[in-house]
mmCIF file of C-alpha atoms in Angstrom:
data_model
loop_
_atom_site.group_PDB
_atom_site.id
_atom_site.type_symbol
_atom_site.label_atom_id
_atom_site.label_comp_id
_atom_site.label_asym_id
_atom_site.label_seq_id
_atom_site.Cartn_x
_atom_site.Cartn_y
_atom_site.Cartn_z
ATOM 1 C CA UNK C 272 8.176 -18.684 -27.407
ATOM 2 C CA UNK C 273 11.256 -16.572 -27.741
ATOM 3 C CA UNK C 274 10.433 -14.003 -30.617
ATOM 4 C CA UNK C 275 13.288 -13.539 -33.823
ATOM 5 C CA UNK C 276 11.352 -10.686 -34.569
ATOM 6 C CA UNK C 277 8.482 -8.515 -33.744
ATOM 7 C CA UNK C 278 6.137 -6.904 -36.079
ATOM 8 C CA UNK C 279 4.257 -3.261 -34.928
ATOM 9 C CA UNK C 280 0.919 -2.918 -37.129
ATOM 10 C CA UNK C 281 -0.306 0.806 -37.264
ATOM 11 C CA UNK C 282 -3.637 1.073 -39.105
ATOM 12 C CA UNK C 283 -4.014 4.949 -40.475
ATOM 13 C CA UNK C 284 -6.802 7.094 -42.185
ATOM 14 C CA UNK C 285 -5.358 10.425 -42.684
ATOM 15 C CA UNK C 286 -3.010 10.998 -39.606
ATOM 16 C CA UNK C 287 -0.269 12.763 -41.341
ATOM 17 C CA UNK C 288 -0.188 14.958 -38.152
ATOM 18 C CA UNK C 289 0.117 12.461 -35.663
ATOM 19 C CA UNK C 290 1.484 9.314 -37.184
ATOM 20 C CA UNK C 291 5.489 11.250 -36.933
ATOM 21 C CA UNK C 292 5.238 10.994 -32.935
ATOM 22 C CA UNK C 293 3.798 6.973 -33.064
ATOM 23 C CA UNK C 294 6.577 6.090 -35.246
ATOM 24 C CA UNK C 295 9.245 8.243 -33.591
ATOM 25 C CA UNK C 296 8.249 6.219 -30.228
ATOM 26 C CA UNK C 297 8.072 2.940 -32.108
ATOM 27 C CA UNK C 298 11.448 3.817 -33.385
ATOM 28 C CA UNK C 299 12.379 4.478 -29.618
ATOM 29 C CA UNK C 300 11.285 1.185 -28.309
ATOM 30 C CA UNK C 301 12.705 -0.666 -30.986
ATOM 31 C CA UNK C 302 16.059 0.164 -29.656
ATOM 32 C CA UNK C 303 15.489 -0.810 -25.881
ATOM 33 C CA UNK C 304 18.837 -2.926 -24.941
ATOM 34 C CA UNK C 305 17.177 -6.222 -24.477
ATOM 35 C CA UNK C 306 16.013 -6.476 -28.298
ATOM 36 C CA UNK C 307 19.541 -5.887 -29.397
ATOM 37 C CA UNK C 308 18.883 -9.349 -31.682
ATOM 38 C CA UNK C 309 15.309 -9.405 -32.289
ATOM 39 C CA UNK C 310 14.196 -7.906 -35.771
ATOM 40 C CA UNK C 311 11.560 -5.196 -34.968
ATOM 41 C CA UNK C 312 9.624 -4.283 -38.308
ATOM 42 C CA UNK C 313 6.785 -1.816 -38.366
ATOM 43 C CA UNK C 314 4.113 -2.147 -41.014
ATOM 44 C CA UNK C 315 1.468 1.137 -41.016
ATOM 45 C CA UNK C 316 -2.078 -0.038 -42.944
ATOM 46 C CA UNK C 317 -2.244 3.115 -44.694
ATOM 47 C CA UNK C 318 -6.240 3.178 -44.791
ATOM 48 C CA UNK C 319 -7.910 5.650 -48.035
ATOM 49 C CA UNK C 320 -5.699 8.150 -47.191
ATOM 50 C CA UNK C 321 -5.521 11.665 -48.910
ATOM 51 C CA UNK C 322 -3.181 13.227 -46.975
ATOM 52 C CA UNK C 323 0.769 12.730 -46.209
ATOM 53 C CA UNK C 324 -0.099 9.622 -44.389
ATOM 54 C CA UNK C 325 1.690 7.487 -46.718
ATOM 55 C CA UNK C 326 4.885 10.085 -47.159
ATOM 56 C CA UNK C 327 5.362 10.417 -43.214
ATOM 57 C CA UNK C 328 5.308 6.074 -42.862
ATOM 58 C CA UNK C 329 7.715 5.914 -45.657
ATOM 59 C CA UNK C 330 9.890 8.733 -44.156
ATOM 60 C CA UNK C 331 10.458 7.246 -40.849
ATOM 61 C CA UNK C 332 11.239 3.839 -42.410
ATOM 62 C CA UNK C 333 8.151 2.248 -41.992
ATOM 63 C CA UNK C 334 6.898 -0.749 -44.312
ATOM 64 C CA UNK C 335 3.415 0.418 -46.059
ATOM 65 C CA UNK C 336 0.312 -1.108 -47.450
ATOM 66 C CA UNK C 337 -2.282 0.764 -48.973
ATOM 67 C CA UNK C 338 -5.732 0.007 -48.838
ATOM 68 C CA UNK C 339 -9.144 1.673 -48.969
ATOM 69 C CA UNK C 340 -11.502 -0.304 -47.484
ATOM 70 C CA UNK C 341 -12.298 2.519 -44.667
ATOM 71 C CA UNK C 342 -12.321 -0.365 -41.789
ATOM 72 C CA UNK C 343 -9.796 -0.826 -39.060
ATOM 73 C CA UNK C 344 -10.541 -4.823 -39.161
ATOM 74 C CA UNK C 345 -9.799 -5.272 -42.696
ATOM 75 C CA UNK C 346 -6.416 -2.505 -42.075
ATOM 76 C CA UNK C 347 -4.649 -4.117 -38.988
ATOM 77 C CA UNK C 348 -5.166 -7.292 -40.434
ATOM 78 C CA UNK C 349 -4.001 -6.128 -44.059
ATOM 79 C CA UNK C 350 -0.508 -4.819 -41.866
ATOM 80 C CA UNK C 351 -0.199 -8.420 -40.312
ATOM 81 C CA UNK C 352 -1.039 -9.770 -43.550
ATOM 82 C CA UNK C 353 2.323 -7.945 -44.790
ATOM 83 C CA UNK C 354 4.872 -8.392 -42.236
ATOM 84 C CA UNK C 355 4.381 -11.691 -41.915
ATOM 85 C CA UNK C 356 4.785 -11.697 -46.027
ATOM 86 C CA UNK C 357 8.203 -10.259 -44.903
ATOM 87 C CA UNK C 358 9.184 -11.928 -42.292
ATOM 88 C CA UNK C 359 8.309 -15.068 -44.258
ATOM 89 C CA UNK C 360 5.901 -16.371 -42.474
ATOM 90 C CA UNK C 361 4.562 -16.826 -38.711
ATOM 91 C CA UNK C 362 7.629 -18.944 -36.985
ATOM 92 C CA UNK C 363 9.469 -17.177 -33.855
ATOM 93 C CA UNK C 364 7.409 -13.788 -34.728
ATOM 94 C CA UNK C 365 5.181 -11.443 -32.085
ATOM 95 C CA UNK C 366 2.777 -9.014 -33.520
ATOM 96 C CA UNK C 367 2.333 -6.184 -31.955
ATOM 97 C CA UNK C 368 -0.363 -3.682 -32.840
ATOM 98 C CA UNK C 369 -0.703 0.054 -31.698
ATOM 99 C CA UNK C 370 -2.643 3.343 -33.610
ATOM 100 C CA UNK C 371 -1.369 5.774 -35.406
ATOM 101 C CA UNK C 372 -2.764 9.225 -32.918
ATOM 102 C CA UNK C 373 -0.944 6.977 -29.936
ATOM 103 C CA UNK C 374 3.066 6.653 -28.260
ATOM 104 C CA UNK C 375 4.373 3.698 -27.013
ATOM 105 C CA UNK C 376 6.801 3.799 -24.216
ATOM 106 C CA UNK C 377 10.307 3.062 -24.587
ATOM 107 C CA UNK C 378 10.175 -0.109 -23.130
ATOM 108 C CA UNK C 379 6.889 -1.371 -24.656
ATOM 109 C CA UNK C 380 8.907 -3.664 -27.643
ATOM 110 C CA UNK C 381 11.138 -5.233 -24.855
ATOM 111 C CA UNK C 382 8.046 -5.853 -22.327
ATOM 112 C CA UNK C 383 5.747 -7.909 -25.124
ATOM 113 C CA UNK C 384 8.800 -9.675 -25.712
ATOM 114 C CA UNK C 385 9.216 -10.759 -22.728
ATOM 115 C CA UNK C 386 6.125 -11.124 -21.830
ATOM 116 C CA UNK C 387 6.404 -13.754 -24.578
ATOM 117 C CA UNK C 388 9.032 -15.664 -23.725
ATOM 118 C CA UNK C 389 7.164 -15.809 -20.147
ATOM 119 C CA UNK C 390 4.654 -18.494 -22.419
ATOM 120 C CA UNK C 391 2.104 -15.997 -22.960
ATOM 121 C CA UNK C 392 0.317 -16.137 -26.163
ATOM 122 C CA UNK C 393 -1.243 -12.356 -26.148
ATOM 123 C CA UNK C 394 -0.687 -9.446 -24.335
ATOM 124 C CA UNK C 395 -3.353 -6.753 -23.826
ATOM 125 C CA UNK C 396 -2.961 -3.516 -22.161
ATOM 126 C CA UNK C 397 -4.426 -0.076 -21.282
ATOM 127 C CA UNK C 398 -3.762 3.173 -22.263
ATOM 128 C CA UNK C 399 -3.482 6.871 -20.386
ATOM 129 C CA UNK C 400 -5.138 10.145 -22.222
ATOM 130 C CA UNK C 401 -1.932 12.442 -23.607
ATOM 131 C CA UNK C 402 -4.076 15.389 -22.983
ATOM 132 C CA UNK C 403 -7.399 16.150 -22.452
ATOM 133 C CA UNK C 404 -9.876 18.921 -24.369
ATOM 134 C CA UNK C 405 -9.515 21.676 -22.070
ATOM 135 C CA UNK C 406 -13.812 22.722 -22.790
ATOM 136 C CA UNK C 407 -14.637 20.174 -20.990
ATOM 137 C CA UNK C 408 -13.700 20.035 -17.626
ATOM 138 C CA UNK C 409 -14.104 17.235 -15.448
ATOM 139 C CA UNK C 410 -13.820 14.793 -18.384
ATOM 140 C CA UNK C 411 -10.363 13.231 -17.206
ATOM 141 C CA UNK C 412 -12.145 12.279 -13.795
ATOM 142 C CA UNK C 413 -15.047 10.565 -15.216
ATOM 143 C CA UNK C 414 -12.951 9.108 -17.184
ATOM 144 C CA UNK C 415 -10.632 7.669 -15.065
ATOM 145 C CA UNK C 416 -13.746 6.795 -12.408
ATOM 146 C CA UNK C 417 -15.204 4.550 -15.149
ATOM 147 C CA UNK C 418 -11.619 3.282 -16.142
ATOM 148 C CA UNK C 419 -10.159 1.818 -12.885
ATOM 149 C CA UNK C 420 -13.580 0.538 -11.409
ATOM 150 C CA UNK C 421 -12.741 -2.737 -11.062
ATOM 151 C CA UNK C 422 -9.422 -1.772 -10.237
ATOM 152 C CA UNK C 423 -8.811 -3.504 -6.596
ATOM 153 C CA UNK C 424 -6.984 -1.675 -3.559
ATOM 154 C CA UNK C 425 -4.488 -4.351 -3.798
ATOM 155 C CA UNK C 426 -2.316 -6.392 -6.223
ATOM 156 C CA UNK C 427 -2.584 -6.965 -9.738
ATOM 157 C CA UNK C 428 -4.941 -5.646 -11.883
ATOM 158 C CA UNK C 429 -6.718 -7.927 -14.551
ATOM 159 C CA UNK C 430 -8.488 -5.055 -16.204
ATOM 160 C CA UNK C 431 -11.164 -5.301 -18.577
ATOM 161 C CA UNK C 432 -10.252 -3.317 -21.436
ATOM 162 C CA UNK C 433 -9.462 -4.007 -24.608
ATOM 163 C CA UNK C 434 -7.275 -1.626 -27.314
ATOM 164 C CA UNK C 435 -5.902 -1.848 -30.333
ATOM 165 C CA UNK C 436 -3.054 0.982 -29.485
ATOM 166 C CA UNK C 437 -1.862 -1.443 -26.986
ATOM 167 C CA UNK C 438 -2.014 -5.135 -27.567
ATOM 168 C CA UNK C 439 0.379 -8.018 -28.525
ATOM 169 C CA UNK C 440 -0.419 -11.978 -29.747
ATOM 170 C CA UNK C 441 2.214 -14.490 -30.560
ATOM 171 C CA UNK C 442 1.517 -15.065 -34.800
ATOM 172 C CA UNK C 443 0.810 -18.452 -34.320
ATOM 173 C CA UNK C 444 -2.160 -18.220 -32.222
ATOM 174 C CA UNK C 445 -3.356 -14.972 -34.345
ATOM 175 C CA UNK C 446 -3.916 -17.144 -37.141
ATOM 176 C CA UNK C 447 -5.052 -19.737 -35.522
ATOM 177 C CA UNK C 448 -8.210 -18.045 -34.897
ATOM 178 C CA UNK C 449 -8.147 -16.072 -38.004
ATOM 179 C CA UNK C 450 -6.659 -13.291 -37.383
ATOM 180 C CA UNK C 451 -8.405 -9.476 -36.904
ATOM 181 C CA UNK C 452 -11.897 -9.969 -37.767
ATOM 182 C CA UNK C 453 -13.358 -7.336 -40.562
ATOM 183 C CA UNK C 454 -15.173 -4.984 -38.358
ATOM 184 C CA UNK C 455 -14.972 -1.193 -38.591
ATOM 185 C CA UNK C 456 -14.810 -1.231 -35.040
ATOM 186 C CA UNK C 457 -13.909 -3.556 -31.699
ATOM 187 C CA UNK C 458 -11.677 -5.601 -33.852
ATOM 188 C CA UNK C 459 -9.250 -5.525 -31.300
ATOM 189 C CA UNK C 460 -12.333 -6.971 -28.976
ATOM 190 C CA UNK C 461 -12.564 -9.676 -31.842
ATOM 191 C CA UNK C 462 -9.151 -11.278 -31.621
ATOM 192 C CA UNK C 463 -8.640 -11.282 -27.780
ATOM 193 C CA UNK C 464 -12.503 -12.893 -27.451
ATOM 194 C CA UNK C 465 -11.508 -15.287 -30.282
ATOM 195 C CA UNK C 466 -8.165 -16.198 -28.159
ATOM 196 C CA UNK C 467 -9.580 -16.851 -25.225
ATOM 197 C CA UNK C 468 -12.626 -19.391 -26.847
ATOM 198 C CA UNK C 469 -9.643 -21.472 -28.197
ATOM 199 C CA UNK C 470 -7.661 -21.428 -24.734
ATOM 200 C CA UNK C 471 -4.899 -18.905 -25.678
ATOM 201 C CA UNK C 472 -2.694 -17.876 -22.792
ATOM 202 C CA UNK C 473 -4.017 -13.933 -22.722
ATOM 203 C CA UNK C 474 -1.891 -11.616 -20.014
ATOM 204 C CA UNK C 475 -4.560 -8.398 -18.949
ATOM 205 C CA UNK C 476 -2.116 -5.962 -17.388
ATOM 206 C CA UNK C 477 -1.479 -2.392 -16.787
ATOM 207 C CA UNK C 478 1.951 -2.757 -16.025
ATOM 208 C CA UNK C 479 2.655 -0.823 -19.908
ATOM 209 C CA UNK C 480 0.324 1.414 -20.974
ATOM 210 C CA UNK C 481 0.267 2.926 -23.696
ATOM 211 C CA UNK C 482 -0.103 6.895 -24.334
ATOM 212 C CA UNK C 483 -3.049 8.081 -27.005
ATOM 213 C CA UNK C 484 -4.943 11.133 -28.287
ATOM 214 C CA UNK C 485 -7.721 12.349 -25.962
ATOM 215 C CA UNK C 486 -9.790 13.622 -28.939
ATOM 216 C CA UNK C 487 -13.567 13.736 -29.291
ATOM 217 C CA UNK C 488 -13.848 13.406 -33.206
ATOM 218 C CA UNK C 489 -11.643 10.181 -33.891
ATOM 219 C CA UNK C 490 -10.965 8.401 -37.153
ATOM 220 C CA UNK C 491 -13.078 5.445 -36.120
ATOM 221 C CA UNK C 492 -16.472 5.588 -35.160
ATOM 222 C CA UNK C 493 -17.764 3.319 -32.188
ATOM 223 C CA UNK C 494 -14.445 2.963 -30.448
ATOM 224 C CA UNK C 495 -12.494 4.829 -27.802
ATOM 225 C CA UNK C 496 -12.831 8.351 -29.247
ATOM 226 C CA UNK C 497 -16.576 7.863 -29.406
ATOM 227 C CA UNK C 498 -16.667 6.728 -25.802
ATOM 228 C CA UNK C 499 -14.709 9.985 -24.403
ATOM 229 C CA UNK C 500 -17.473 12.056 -26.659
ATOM 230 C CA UNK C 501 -19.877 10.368 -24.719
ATOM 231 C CA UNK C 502 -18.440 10.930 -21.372
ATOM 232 C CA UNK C 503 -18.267 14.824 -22.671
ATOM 233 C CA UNK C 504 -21.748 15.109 -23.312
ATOM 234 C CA UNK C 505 -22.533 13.665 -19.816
ATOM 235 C CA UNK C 506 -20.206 16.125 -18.261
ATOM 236 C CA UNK C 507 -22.326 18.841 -20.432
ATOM 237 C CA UNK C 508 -24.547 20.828 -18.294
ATOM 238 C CA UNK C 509 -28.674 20.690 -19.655
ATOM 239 C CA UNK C 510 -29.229 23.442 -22.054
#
């Protein structure tokens, strides 16, 4: 397919703080040169917020939906839900789904996009730590050891990992199996399982990751916050 426009979904509990920097970068990548005639819209999921959450989103010209169901299932799919309300309806659209505590690179719009127009029905991709808790040392090796396992010494890399700051699916196929299932957590694991079962063209590459927050007490429990907290308690010596 050869997108007309590409939707960003940014599901948010309370990131009034970080959500400025995801939507600044969002902003940035919109503007790469190649999607000079593609419609980029970006929807933030504004999840049971109390906070500025909703002010910042609105402030930097993002579409928002409010809901307070307190899962990140139910929110990413509540941002698709929208923009593809807008955009009226699935035809010639990419969505394109990142969190609010992560940056996209500049060229991250433009590479989905093409990555698109290559036939490819979902891209999924890995992301890098911004910065790590400096009380725990040795975290960003462990890390990293565990990260690039299967990594080989040569040629591409058809990683494992699955995240919902860095993932892409032509709108078609994400309805076609349903969209983001309603789980508080791995609903990003959800979709790209559900693609593959019904034959969807998936692309696993880290040719464009994705930078996000390195800390230990995220917003959602069970997912890649929770598994750097674990790492940190490994790297803690016995007491």
């Amino acid at each position: 397919m050869r997108p007309r426009s590409l939707a960003v979904l940014v599901p948010a509990h309370n990131e009034e703080d970080l959500l400025p920097g995801a939507l600044d970068a969002i902003r940035a990548a919109a503007r790469h040169p190649a999607l000079r005639r593609v419609r980029v819209l970006t929807v933030v999921a504004a999840d049971d917020c109390s906070d500025g959450t909703v002010a910042a989103a609105a402030q930097a010209g993002a579409d928002v939906v409010r809901v307070t169901c307190r899962n990140v299932g139910l929110a990413r799919a509540a941002a698709a839900d929208r923009a593809l309300e807008l955009l009226d309806g699935p035809e010639g659209v990419w969505l394109a789904s990142t969190d609010a505590d992560s940056t996209v690179p500049p060229h991250w719009l433009a590479f989905q996009h093409a990555r698109a127009v290559e036939g490819w029905d979902a891209v999924v991709g890995t992301v890098s730590v911004a910065e790590w808790p400096q009380h725990v040392p040795g975290l960003a090796a462990r890390h990293q050891s565990h990260y690039v396992a299967s990594r080989p010494a040569h040629g591409p890399w058809h990683h494992p990992h699955v995240h919902g700051a860095n993932l892409g699916v032509c709108a078609d196929a994400y309805l076609a199996v349903g969209g983001f299932p309603a789980l508080p957590v791995s609903e990003d694991h959800g979709l790209v399982a559900a693609l593959g079962a019904r034959g969807h063209r998936i692309l696993r590459t880290a040719d464009c990751p994705v930078t996000t927050s390195g800390r230990l007490a995220p917003r959602a429990h069970g997912g890649f916050g929770d598994h750097l907290a674990g790492l940190a308690l490994e790297e803690s010596p016995a007491s």
